[in-house]
Amino acid sequence: MRPRTLWTGLPLLGVLALAQAACDIQKATDAFDEVGLVIELPPINTVVTARILDAATGRPVTGSVELEFGGPAGNQIIDVYSDPLTRATVNSGFFSFGLSNAVVPTEASPATFTVRASASGYQPRTETVSVIDKGNDAFSVRLVPDDPTRPMAGTAGTRTLVGTVAGATPGARTLQTAATSEEGTSATLEIPAGTRALKADGTALTGDWTVDLRYYDTSPAALDALPPGALTSESGQFLLVVGTLDMQIRDARTGEVATRLVTSGGSPAPGPEAAGPACSGTRTTFKLGPQALARLELLRQTTVEVFGRFGTSSVPRRMGTAPVVDGTAHVCSADLDFSPGGGQPLLSLTVVVDVPRRSLDATVVLRRETPGAAAMVRVVWGGPGTGTIDRDAVSLAGSTSTTVRMHTLQIPEIAGYRVWARDRAGVLLSDTVPFNPFGGSATVTLRAPAPGAIDVTLELVAKCPAGQKVGLTGSLDGLTINYQRAGGQLVNMPRSDMTIETTKTAFVKGQGIMRSVRPNTTYTFYATLGSETQTQNITTPASAGTVSVDATKLNEQCR
Amino acid sequence: MSVPRSVSRRLGLAIGWATLVAVGVDEGSAQRVALDVSAGSVGPGVAVHVGLTPRLNLRLSGHHLPLSRSGVFTDDANDVDVAYEADLTVGGASALLDWHPTGGGFHLTAGAFYNRTEGNFSGAPTSPYKYDDQKTFSVERLGTLSGSVTYASSVAPYVGLGFGNPLSSRVSFLFDVGALYTGAPEVTLQGTGLIAPTANHATTINEGISTFTWYPVLSFGLGFRLAGGVPTPQERP
């Protein structure tokens, strides 16, 4: 080869070598090392947190709770991973889930569903929930302890062993509850001699009984925890709720519930009596305190109807009618006809008062002690005959007083109403205020933030070991935060106060703002994703600032 | 995967045209035609060499190498098995000029390559993804992933050098080394289901291979002179 050829070929070889050297192999290798499957959760527009609380303590139920969803929007419920959800097991008292993004709840078109919660040691309970806006919402299910002797606001209970002979009570027994803590009222149950208890399958309970009684007065605490069947409406009529007695007869050996009788109703003593062979001979008598009696004084001339639910039927059947004249109900045992039950056990008894209702143009003045940030306040009316009626009030931004009008409120003409305010998550914001439904108005004062209240930012930082990442990324919309100080109420953090920072492959950092909390105070913090809840205590700083949250649970997800 | 019919037709026409031109020109040049078969980084191929001058040859070639592979790999980070199928087609057609500055086998080459190199793949998890002992995602919810690798331009200039001149002897050994300026390949990804965001890695990959603008060419071949050419010393009387 001639030198000229070399001079021609060698530079070209050099150019080719440079061309290949320009390929940054390390950069490419690094890029491909970063590649891996990314499993990312889709966004969820509406997330709801169920808070399963012990009605006696107000604290989350820490045992296993089974949830079952139903109702009109029940088929739109999804878990935090966007899979359809019909039932769930909760172990920490908190459960977050979502509504399908196909549902856009509004006040005019709420997404309504039911949640049935059951847990060992508690009476099962079904709540109906209406979600009216996207974002984060929360509701509480207050489970009433099975043991009626556990103290609970607004209730009083007893647990009594009743001996039987061949399944029948040998003598009459009178069971008396203590007075309730809120209103000082009580209930008495009389069990005549020879009474037998029938189980749901119609067979008689043969051994001794354990009779549980829990009496509910009409305080807000009791209204929140009323047992199923105590607060329903029949044919558009309101129930008269002036005290509710929940009785359960159990097999003393096994603890199995044989029969349950929920009785809602009341009148001046001696009140309605339910007696007869079809209800196993039980006789209930309410002895109401003066406060409850006063509520009936304003009853106009009307009619009282008594309905009973028998056996396995869910349809209440009319058992009797009595006129009410000048506030005195003339309903006695002789007036009740048990034949509609066809010999089946009486399961529940309700007294329906056909009270004239009136369209009330009521006003409530919401007043806050100090101006504050915008807040949507829920005004709640409650009392005998209605249970509770909620209305959202207007925002209170920048003002100290707002008048809320209830143009379409229709309530029975019964005294004893109260009004109070809650936030969207159900947190009580005020004291309860007496409210006269006959044209009166009331002023509800929102509690001012505690003196020196501060905003605290919670910060959670994920620190996976090098080369690892959190197994799931994405919106993490299902993550919800609740917090509570000792003796305080649970507060659900709105989504607008939460920020979650992610990269394209990993969760990095989450922040949430606890608003108007007390400085130097210990709060219990619950971070919930689906059925998983991380609980820890946080002590707020002396002034507004940031508190780091333990990310151990999250970091355990590093892969 | 086969060469598209339009490309095959163009390649055949080009080779036929070159052959006709070669045999139809003056008597001296009419004898300077050769064929070669080769294998290399642009795939196996055939070429026709036409001597334009004693030191300059026109080389028209076509290459085609279809590759396919399927299997299952495990994404260790998530402990998910993924079944995949991948197809890669390497090749195209080229028109090159070989300059033999010494009159021997050594040559410098330049020209253009009609680049038909491309790849496609698809993958889908075959095992569910278990998250935190609480939740398992089915393969249906995980979804699928597919993608392709292409070049923005189908025409790539080529420079290179080599040894061998198929017009110089009845049978000759050919060697070429060079590079195609293809521009960086472009990776596109599409996904469905929960793994759909994996497609966002396309940006990372494209950034990582952005410097891969030259495609290396290395080929070996055997040339066969059809007629004419420069007689070798052994062939001279």
PDB file of C-alpha atoms in Angstrom, chain A residues 1-2 4-6 8-10 12-13 15-16 18-20 22-25 27-32 34-42 79 81-84 467 469-473 476 504-505 529 531-532 553-554 556-557 559, chain B residues 55 73 75-80 82 99 101-102 106 108-109 125 129-132 134-137 141-142 145 159-161 163 177-179 193-198 200-201 203-205 207-217:
ATOM      1  CA  MET A   1       0.000   0.000   0.000  1.00  0.00           C
ATOM      2  CA  ARG A   2       1.373   3.359  -0.947  1.00  0.00           C
ATOM      3  CA  ARG A   4      -0.721   8.202  -0.080  1.00  0.00           C
ATOM      4  CA  THR A   5      -3.237   5.494   0.491  1.00  0.00           C
ATOM      5  CA  LEU A   6      -2.371   5.396   4.141  1.00  0.00           C
ATOM      6  CA  THR A   8      -6.179   8.785   2.826  1.00  0.00           C
ATOM      7  CA  GLY A   9      -7.386   5.783   4.733  1.00  0.00           C
ATOM      8  CA  LEU A  10      -6.069   6.509   8.185  1.00  0.00           C
ATOM      9  CA  LEU A  12     -11.089   8.099   7.544  1.00  0.00           C
ATOM     10  CA  LEU A  13     -10.527   5.342  10.051  1.00  0.00           C
ATOM     11  CA  VAL A  15     -13.264   9.697  11.678  1.00  0.00           C
ATOM     12  CA  LEU A  16     -15.075   6.402  11.962  1.00  0.00           C
ATOM     13  CA  LEU A  18     -14.546   9.181  16.554  1.00  0.00           C
ATOM     14  CA  ALA A  19     -18.059   8.604  15.254  1.00  0.00           C
ATOM     15  CA  GLN A  20     -18.339   5.487  17.321  1.00  0.00           C
ATOM     16  CA  ALA A  22     -19.289   9.818  20.207  1.00  0.00           C
ATOM     17  CA  CYS A  23     -21.826   7.240  21.284  1.00  0.00           C
ATOM     18  CA  ASP A  24     -22.084   7.676  25.025  1.00  0.00           C
ATOM     19  CA  ILE A  25     -22.509   4.072  26.068  1.00  0.00           C
ATOM     20  CA  LYS A  27     -25.289   7.341  29.332  1.00  0.00           C
ATOM     21  CA  ALA A  28     -27.319   4.767  27.476  1.00  0.00           C
ATOM     22  CA  THR A  29     -26.587   2.140  30.101  1.00  0.00           C
ATOM     23  CA  ASP A  30     -27.686   4.490  32.855  1.00  0.00           C
ATOM     24  CA  ALA A  31     -30.888   5.227  30.986  1.00  0.00           C
ATOM     25  CA  PHE A  32     -31.767   1.585  30.538  1.00  0.00           C
ATOM     26  CA  GLU A  34     -33.584   3.340  35.138  1.00  0.00           C
ATOM     27  CA  VAL A  35     -36.192   1.573  33.088  1.00  0.00           C
ATOM     28  CA  GLY A  36     -38.553  -0.757  34.878  1.00  0.00           C
ATOM     29  CA  LEU A  37     -42.217  -1.435  35.200  1.00  0.00           C
ATOM     30  CA  VAL A  38     -44.023   1.538  36.667  1.00  0.00           C
ATOM     31  CA  ILE A  39     -47.257   0.538  38.358  1.00  0.00           C
ATOM     32  CA  GLU A  40     -49.225   3.670  38.960  1.00  0.00           C
ATOM     33  CA  LEU A  41     -52.567   4.231  40.599  1.00  0.00           C
ATOM     34  CA  PRO A  42     -55.122   6.163  38.593  1.00  0.00           C
ATOM     35  CA  ASP A  79     -61.195   0.852  46.755  1.00  0.00           C
ATOM     36  CA  TYR A  81     -56.773   1.106  43.909  1.00  0.00           C
ATOM     37  CA  SER A  82     -59.922   1.774  41.821  1.00  0.00           C
ATOM     38  CA  ASP A  83     -61.220  -1.794  41.999  1.00  0.00           C
ATOM     39  CA  PRO A  84     -64.944  -2.251  42.669  1.00  0.00           C
ATOM     40  CA  GLY A 467     -31.783   1.460  43.749  1.00  0.00           C
ATOM     41  CA  LYS A 469     -38.463   2.691  44.942  1.00  0.00           C
ATOM     42  CA  VAL A 470     -41.922   2.609  46.430  1.00  0.00           C
ATOM     43  CA  GLY A 471     -43.888  -0.189  44.812  1.00  0.00           C
ATOM     44  CA  LEU A 472     -46.845   1.938  43.859  1.00  0.00           C
ATOM     45  CA  THR A 473     -46.781   5.462  42.583  1.00  0.00           C
ATOM     46  CA  LEU A 476     -52.289   8.289  46.024  1.00  0.00           C
ATOM     47  CA  LYS A 504     -42.401   9.572  37.414  1.00  0.00           C
ATOM     48  CA  THR A 505     -41.255   6.506  39.290  1.00  0.00           C
ATOM     49  CA  LEU A 529     -54.756   4.254  52.677  1.00  0.00           C
ATOM     50  CA  SER A 531     -57.617  -0.500  55.226  1.00  0.00           C
ATOM     51  CA  GLU A 532     -54.056   0.367  56.243  1.00  0.00           C
ATOM     52  CA  LYS A 553     -44.630   2.190  57.035  1.00  0.00           C
ATOM     53  CA  LEU A 554     -44.227   3.812  53.660  1.00  0.00           C
ATOM     54  CA  GLU A 556     -41.412  -0.674  54.045  1.00  0.00           C
ATOM     55  CA  GLN A 557     -42.958  -0.581  50.590  1.00  0.00           C
ATOM     56  CA  ARG A 559     -38.652  -2.622  46.495  1.00  0.00           C
TER      57      ARG A 559
ATOM     58  CA  ARG B  55     -10.609   2.994 -10.221  1.00  0.00           C
ATOM     59  CA  PHE B  73     -38.459 -11.815  31.898  1.00  0.00           C
ATOM     60  CA  ASP B  75     -39.158  -7.387  36.659  1.00  0.00           C
ATOM     61  CA  ASP B  76     -37.249  -7.912  39.881  1.00  0.00           C
ATOM     62  CA  ALA B  77     -38.317  -4.641  41.454  1.00  0.00           C
ATOM     63  CA  ASN B  78     -41.967  -5.629  41.347  1.00  0.00           C
ATOM     64  CA  ASP B  79     -41.612  -9.402  41.119  1.00  0.00           C
ATOM     65  CA  VAL B  80     -43.751  -9.494  38.022  1.00  0.00           C
ATOM     66  CA  VAL B  82     -43.598 -10.163  31.714  1.00  0.00           C
ATOM     67  CA  TRP B  99     -12.875   4.407  -5.084  1.00  0.00           C
ATOM     68  CA  PRO B 101      -7.027   4.875  -5.140  1.00  0.00           C
ATOM     69  CA  THR B 102      -4.213   2.371  -5.703  1.00  0.00           C
ATOM     70  CA  PHE B 106      -8.239  -1.133  -0.958  1.00  0.00           C
ATOM     71  CA  LEU B 108     -12.784   4.200   0.079  1.00  0.00           C
ATOM     72  CA  THR B 109     -16.529   4.194  -0.053  1.00  0.00           C
ATOM     73  CA  PRO B 125     -47.428  -9.179  32.610  1.00  0.00           C
ATOM     74  CA  TYR B 129     -48.603  -7.911  41.166  1.00  0.00           C
ATOM     75  CA  LYS B 130     -48.798  -8.340  44.898  1.00  0.00           C
ATOM     76  CA  TYR B 131     -48.613  -5.142  46.874  1.00  0.00           C
ATOM     77  CA  ASP B 132     -48.150  -5.021  50.618  1.00  0.00           C
ATOM     78  CA  GLN B 134     -53.176  -6.341  51.125  1.00  0.00           C
ATOM     79  CA  LYS B 135     -53.730  -5.960  47.451  1.00  0.00           C
ATOM     80  CA  THR B 136     -53.065  -8.034  44.383  1.00  0.00           C
ATOM     81  CA  PHE B 137     -53.516  -6.592  40.926  1.00  0.00           C
ATOM     82  CA  ARG B 141     -55.549  -4.571  35.458  1.00  0.00           C
ATOM     83  CA  LEU B 142     -51.804  -4.298  35.018  1.00  0.00           C
ATOM     84  CA  LEU B 145     -46.957  -2.282  26.912  1.00  0.00           C
ATOM     85  CA  VAL B 159     -18.640   6.554   4.570  1.00  0.00           C
ATOM     86  CA  GLY B 160     -16.251   3.724   4.928  1.00  0.00           C
ATOM     87  CA  LEU B 161     -13.266   1.854   3.616  1.00  0.00           C
ATOM     88  CA  PHE B 163     -10.548  -4.248   0.909  1.00  0.00           C
ATOM     89  CA  VAL B 177     -15.946  -1.113   7.585  1.00  0.00           C
ATOM     90  CA  GLY B 178     -17.738   2.178   7.907  1.00  0.00           C
ATOM     91  CA  ALA B 179     -20.626   3.994   9.438  1.00  0.00           C
ATOM     92  CA  GLY B 193     -53.721  -0.303  32.442  1.00  0.00           C
ATOM     93  CA  LEU B 194     -51.766   0.391  35.583  1.00  0.00           C
ATOM     94  CA  ILE B 195     -48.427  -0.055  33.848  1.00  0.00           C
ATOM     95  CA  ALA B 196     -49.285   2.551  31.204  1.00  0.00           C
ATOM     96  CA  PRO B 197     -47.020   5.143  32.848  1.00  0.00           C
ATOM     97  CA  THR B 198     -44.075   2.856  32.061  1.00  0.00           C
ATOM     98  CA  ASN B 200     -42.977   7.605  30.114  1.00  0.00           C
ATOM     99  CA  HIS B 201     -39.605   5.869  30.132  1.00  0.00           C
ATOM    100  CA  THR B 203     -38.164  10.012  27.205  1.00  0.00           C
ATOM    101  CA  THR B 204     -35.434   8.590  29.412  1.00  0.00           C
ATOM    102  CA  ILE B 205     -34.407   6.049  26.806  1.00  0.00           C
ATOM    103  CA  GLU B 207     -32.234  10.857  26.079  1.00  0.00           C
ATOM    104  CA  GLY B 208     -29.882   7.977  26.846  1.00  0.00           C
ATOM    105  CA  ILE B 209     -29.386   6.997  23.214  1.00  0.00           C
ATOM    106  CA  SER B 210     -29.339  10.501  21.817  1.00  0.00           C
ATOM    107  CA  THR B 211     -25.640  10.189  20.973  1.00  0.00           C
ATOM    108  CA  PHE B 212     -26.116   7.036  18.951  1.00  0.00           C
ATOM    109  CA  THR B 213     -26.247   8.921  15.669  1.00  0.00           C
ATOM    110  CA  TRP B 214     -23.791   6.675  13.780  1.00  0.00           C
ATOM    111  CA  TYR B 215     -24.629   3.114  12.906  1.00  0.00           C
ATOM    112  CA  PRO B 216     -21.485   0.978  12.595  1.00  0.00           C
ATOM    113  CA  VAL B 217     -21.128  -1.103   9.461  1.00  0.00           C
TER     114      VAL B 217
END
